[in-house]
């Protein structure tokens, strides 16, 4: 795994968590029984006994909730591990770029402005940082295993 692939895992996992949280909110709405009225459909007086929305959707709700908790724990661990490895980089600018880009998800333009460097120079620093991180990661993987 390259340095960039390793660091991109963090954002990918964060996106997955956010999407699962959106789905969890949708399931909560379904469980509340709130839905649009259908004036075309006529219900008969003797309707069948069907499970309540809570009974119907709660197992799915529990599944998503558990998955989110597991993913959040994984994200916390992955960020901690990545930050520990980034901290080993001696060049402060390289370390700063990696933190801003992969831990705080900042855009390149914002990084350049905040660090008072040109956009092109930020990419040069980034490449150097990835090379340094790659060496640290190779050393680290000799001793540890990843997810």
CSV table of C-alpha atoms in Angstrom, one decimal:
chain,number,residue,atom,x,y,z
A,1,UNK,CA,0.0,0.0,0.0
A,2,UNK,CA,1.4,3.4,-0.9
A,3,UNK,CA,1.5,6.4,1.4
A,4,UNK,CA,-1.3,8.1,-0.5
A,5,UNK,CA,-3.5,5.0,-0.5
A,6,UNK,CA,-3.0,4.6,3.2
A,7,UNK,CA,-3.9,8.2,4.0
A,8,UNK,CA,-6.9,8.2,1.6
A,9,UNK,CA,-8.4,5.4,3.7
A,10,UNK,CA,-9.2,8.0,6.3
A,11,UNK,CA,-11.4,10.2,4.1
A,12,UNK,CA,-13.0,7.2,2.5
A,13,UNK,CA,-14.1,5.7,5.8
A,14,UNK,CA,-15.3,9.1,7.0
A,15,UNK,CA,-17.5,9.4,3.8
A,16,UNK,CA,-18.9,5.9,4.4
A,17,UNK,CA,-19.8,6.8,8.0
A,18,UNK,CA,-21.6,10.0,6.8
A,19,UNK,CA,-23.6,8.1,4.2
A,20,UNK,CA,-24.6,5.4,6.8
A,21,UNK,CA,-25.7,8.2,9.1
A,22,UNK,CA,-27.9,9.6,6.4
A,23,UNK,CA,-29.4,6.2,5.8
A,24,UNK,CA,-30.0,5.8,9.5
A,25,UNK,CA,-31.9,9.1,9.6
A,26,UNK,CA,-34.0,7.9,6.7
A,27,UNK,CA,-34.8,4.7,8.6
A,28,UNK,CA,-35.7,6.8,11.7
A,29,UNK,CA,-38.3,8.6,9.5
A,30,UNK,CA,-39.7,5.4,8.2
A,31,UNK,CA,-39.9,4.1,11.8
A,32,UNK,CA,-41.8,7.2,12.8
A,33,UNK,CA,-44.5,6.2,10.4
A,34,UNK,CA,-44.5,9.6,8.6
A,35,UNK,CA,-45.3,9.3,5.0
A,36,UNK,CA,-47.1,11.1,2.2
A,37,UNK,CA,-50.9,10.7,1.8
A,38,UNK,CA,-52.1,8.8,-1.2
A,39,UNK,CA,-55.5,10.0,-2.2
A,40,UNK,CA,-55.8,7.5,-5.1
A,41,UNK,CA,-55.6,4.5,-2.8
A,42,UNK,CA,-58.8,3.5,-1.0
A,43,UNK,CA,-58.5,1.5,2.2
A,44,UNK,CA,-61.1,-1.0,3.2
A,45,UNK,CA,-62.6,-1.0,6.6
A,46,UNK,CA,-61.3,-4.4,7.5
A,47,UNK,CA,-57.6,-3.9,6.8
A,48,UNK,CA,-55.0,-6.7,7.5
A,49,UNK,CA,-52.9,-6.5,10.6
A,50,UNK,CA,-49.5,-5.5,9.5
A,51,UNK,CA,-46.4,-4.9,11.6
A,52,UNK,CA,-45.9,-1.3,12.8
A,53,UNK,CA,-43.1,0.7,11.1
A,54,UNK,CA,-41.0,0.4,14.3
A,55,UNK,CA,-41.3,-3.4,14.2
A,56,UNK,CA,-40.6,-3.5,10.4
A,57,UNK,CA,-37.5,-1.2,10.4
A,58,UNK,CA,-35.9,-1.6,13.8
A,59,UNK,CA,-33.7,-4.6,12.8
A,60,UNK,CA,-32.3,-2.5,9.9
A,61,UNK,CA,-31.9,0.5,12.2
A,62,UNK,CA,-29.9,-1.7,14.7
A,63,UNK,CA,-27.7,-3.0,11.9
A,64,UNK,CA,-26.8,0.4,10.6
A,65,UNK,CA,-26.3,1.8,14.1
A,66,UNK,CA,-23.9,-1.1,15.0
A,67,UNK,CA,-22.1,-0.7,11.7
A,68,UNK,CA,-21.6,3.1,12.3
A,69,UNK,CA,-20.2,2.5,15.7
A,70,UNK,CA,-17.7,0.0,14.4
A,71,UNK,CA,-16.7,2.3,11.6
A,72,UNK,CA,-16.2,5.2,13.9
A,73,UNK,CA,-14.0,3.1,16.2
A,74,UNK,CA,-12.0,2.1,13.1
A,75,UNK,CA,-11.8,5.7,12.0
A,76,UNK,CA,-10.5,6.9,15.4
A,77,UNK,CA,-7.9,4.1,15.4
A,78,UNK,CA,-6.8,4.8,11.8
A,79,UNK,CA,-6.5,8.6,12.4
A,80,UNK,CA,-4.5,8.0,15.5
A,81,UNK,CA,-2.2,5.6,13.7
A,82,UNK,CA,-1.8,8.0,10.7
A,83,UNK,CA,-1.1,11.0,13.0
A,84,UNK,CA,1.5,9.0,14.9
A,85,UNK,CA,3.2,8.2,11.6
A,86,UNK,CA,2.9,11.8,10.3
A,87,UNK,CA,4.5,13.1,13.5
A,88,UNK,CA,7.6,11.1,12.6
A,89,UNK,CA,8.3,13.4,9.6
A,90,UNK,CA,10.9,15.9,10.5
A,91,UNK,CA,10.1,18.5,7.9
A,92,UNK,CA,7.4,20.8,9.4
A,93,UNK,CA,5.9,21.9,6.1
A,94,UNK,CA,5.6,18.3,4.9
A,95,UNK,CA,4.0,17.3,8.2
A,96,UNK,CA,1.6,20.3,8.0
A,97,UNK,CA,0.5,19.5,4.4
A,98,UNK,CA,-0.3,15.9,5.3
A,99,UNK,CA,-2.3,16.9,8.4
A,100,UNK,CA,-4.2,19.5,6.5
A,101,UNK,CA,-5.0,17.3,3.5
A,102,UNK,CA,-5.6,13.9,5.0
A,103,UNK,CA,-6.6,14.5,8.6
A,104,UNK,CA,-8.6,17.8,8.2
A,105,UNK,CA,-9.7,17.2,4.6
A,106,UNK,CA,-8.7,20.7,3.4
A,107,UNK,CA,-8.7,21.6,-0.2
A,108,UNK,CA,-5.4,22.4,-2.0
A,109,UNK,CA,-6.3,26.1,-2.5
A,110,UNK,CA,-7.0,26.6,1.2
A,111,UNK,CA,-3.8,24.8,2.2
A,112,UNK,CA,-1.8,27.1,-0.1
A,113,UNK,CA,-3.4,30.2,1.2
A,114,UNK,CA,-3.1,29.3,4.9
A,115,UNK,CA,0.5,28.2,4.5
A,116,UNK,CA,1.3,31.2,2.4
A,117,UNK,CA,2.8,29.1,-0.5
A,118,UNK,CA,1.8,28.9,-4.2
A,119,UNK,CA,-0.5,26.2,-5.3
A,120,UNK,CA,2.3,24.6,-7.3
A,121,UNK,CA,4.7,24.7,-4.3
A,122,UNK,CA,2.1,23.0,-2.1
A,123,UNK,CA,2.1,20.1,-4.5
A,124,UNK,CA,5.9,19.9,-4.5
A,125,UNK,CA,5.8,19.8,-0.7
A,126,UNK,CA,3.0,17.2,-0.8
A,127,UNK,CA,5.1,14.9,-3.1
A,128,UNK,CA,8.1,15.2,-0.8
A,129,UNK,CA,5.8,14.5,2.2
A,130,UNK,CA,4.4,11.4,0.6
A,131,UNK,CA,7.9,10.1,-0.2
A,132,UNK,CA,8.9,10.7,3.4
A,133,UNK,CA,5.7,9.1,4.7
A,134,UNK,CA,6.2,6.2,2.4
A,135,UNK,CA,9.6,5.4,4.0
A,136,UNK,CA,8.0,5.6,7.5
A,137,UNK,CA,5.1,3.4,6.4
A,138,UNK,CA,7.4,0.8,5.0
A,139,UNK,CA,9.4,0.7,8.3
A,140,UNK,CA,6.1,0.6,10.3
A,141,UNK,CA,4.6,-2.3,8.2
A,142,UNK,CA,7.7,-4.5,8.9
A,143,UNK,CA,6.5,-4.5,12.6
A,144,UNK,CA,2.8,-3.9,12.4
A,145,UNK,CA,-0.2,-5.0,10.3
A,146,UNK,CA,-3.0,-2.9,9.0
A,147,UNK,CA,-6.7,-3.3,8.9
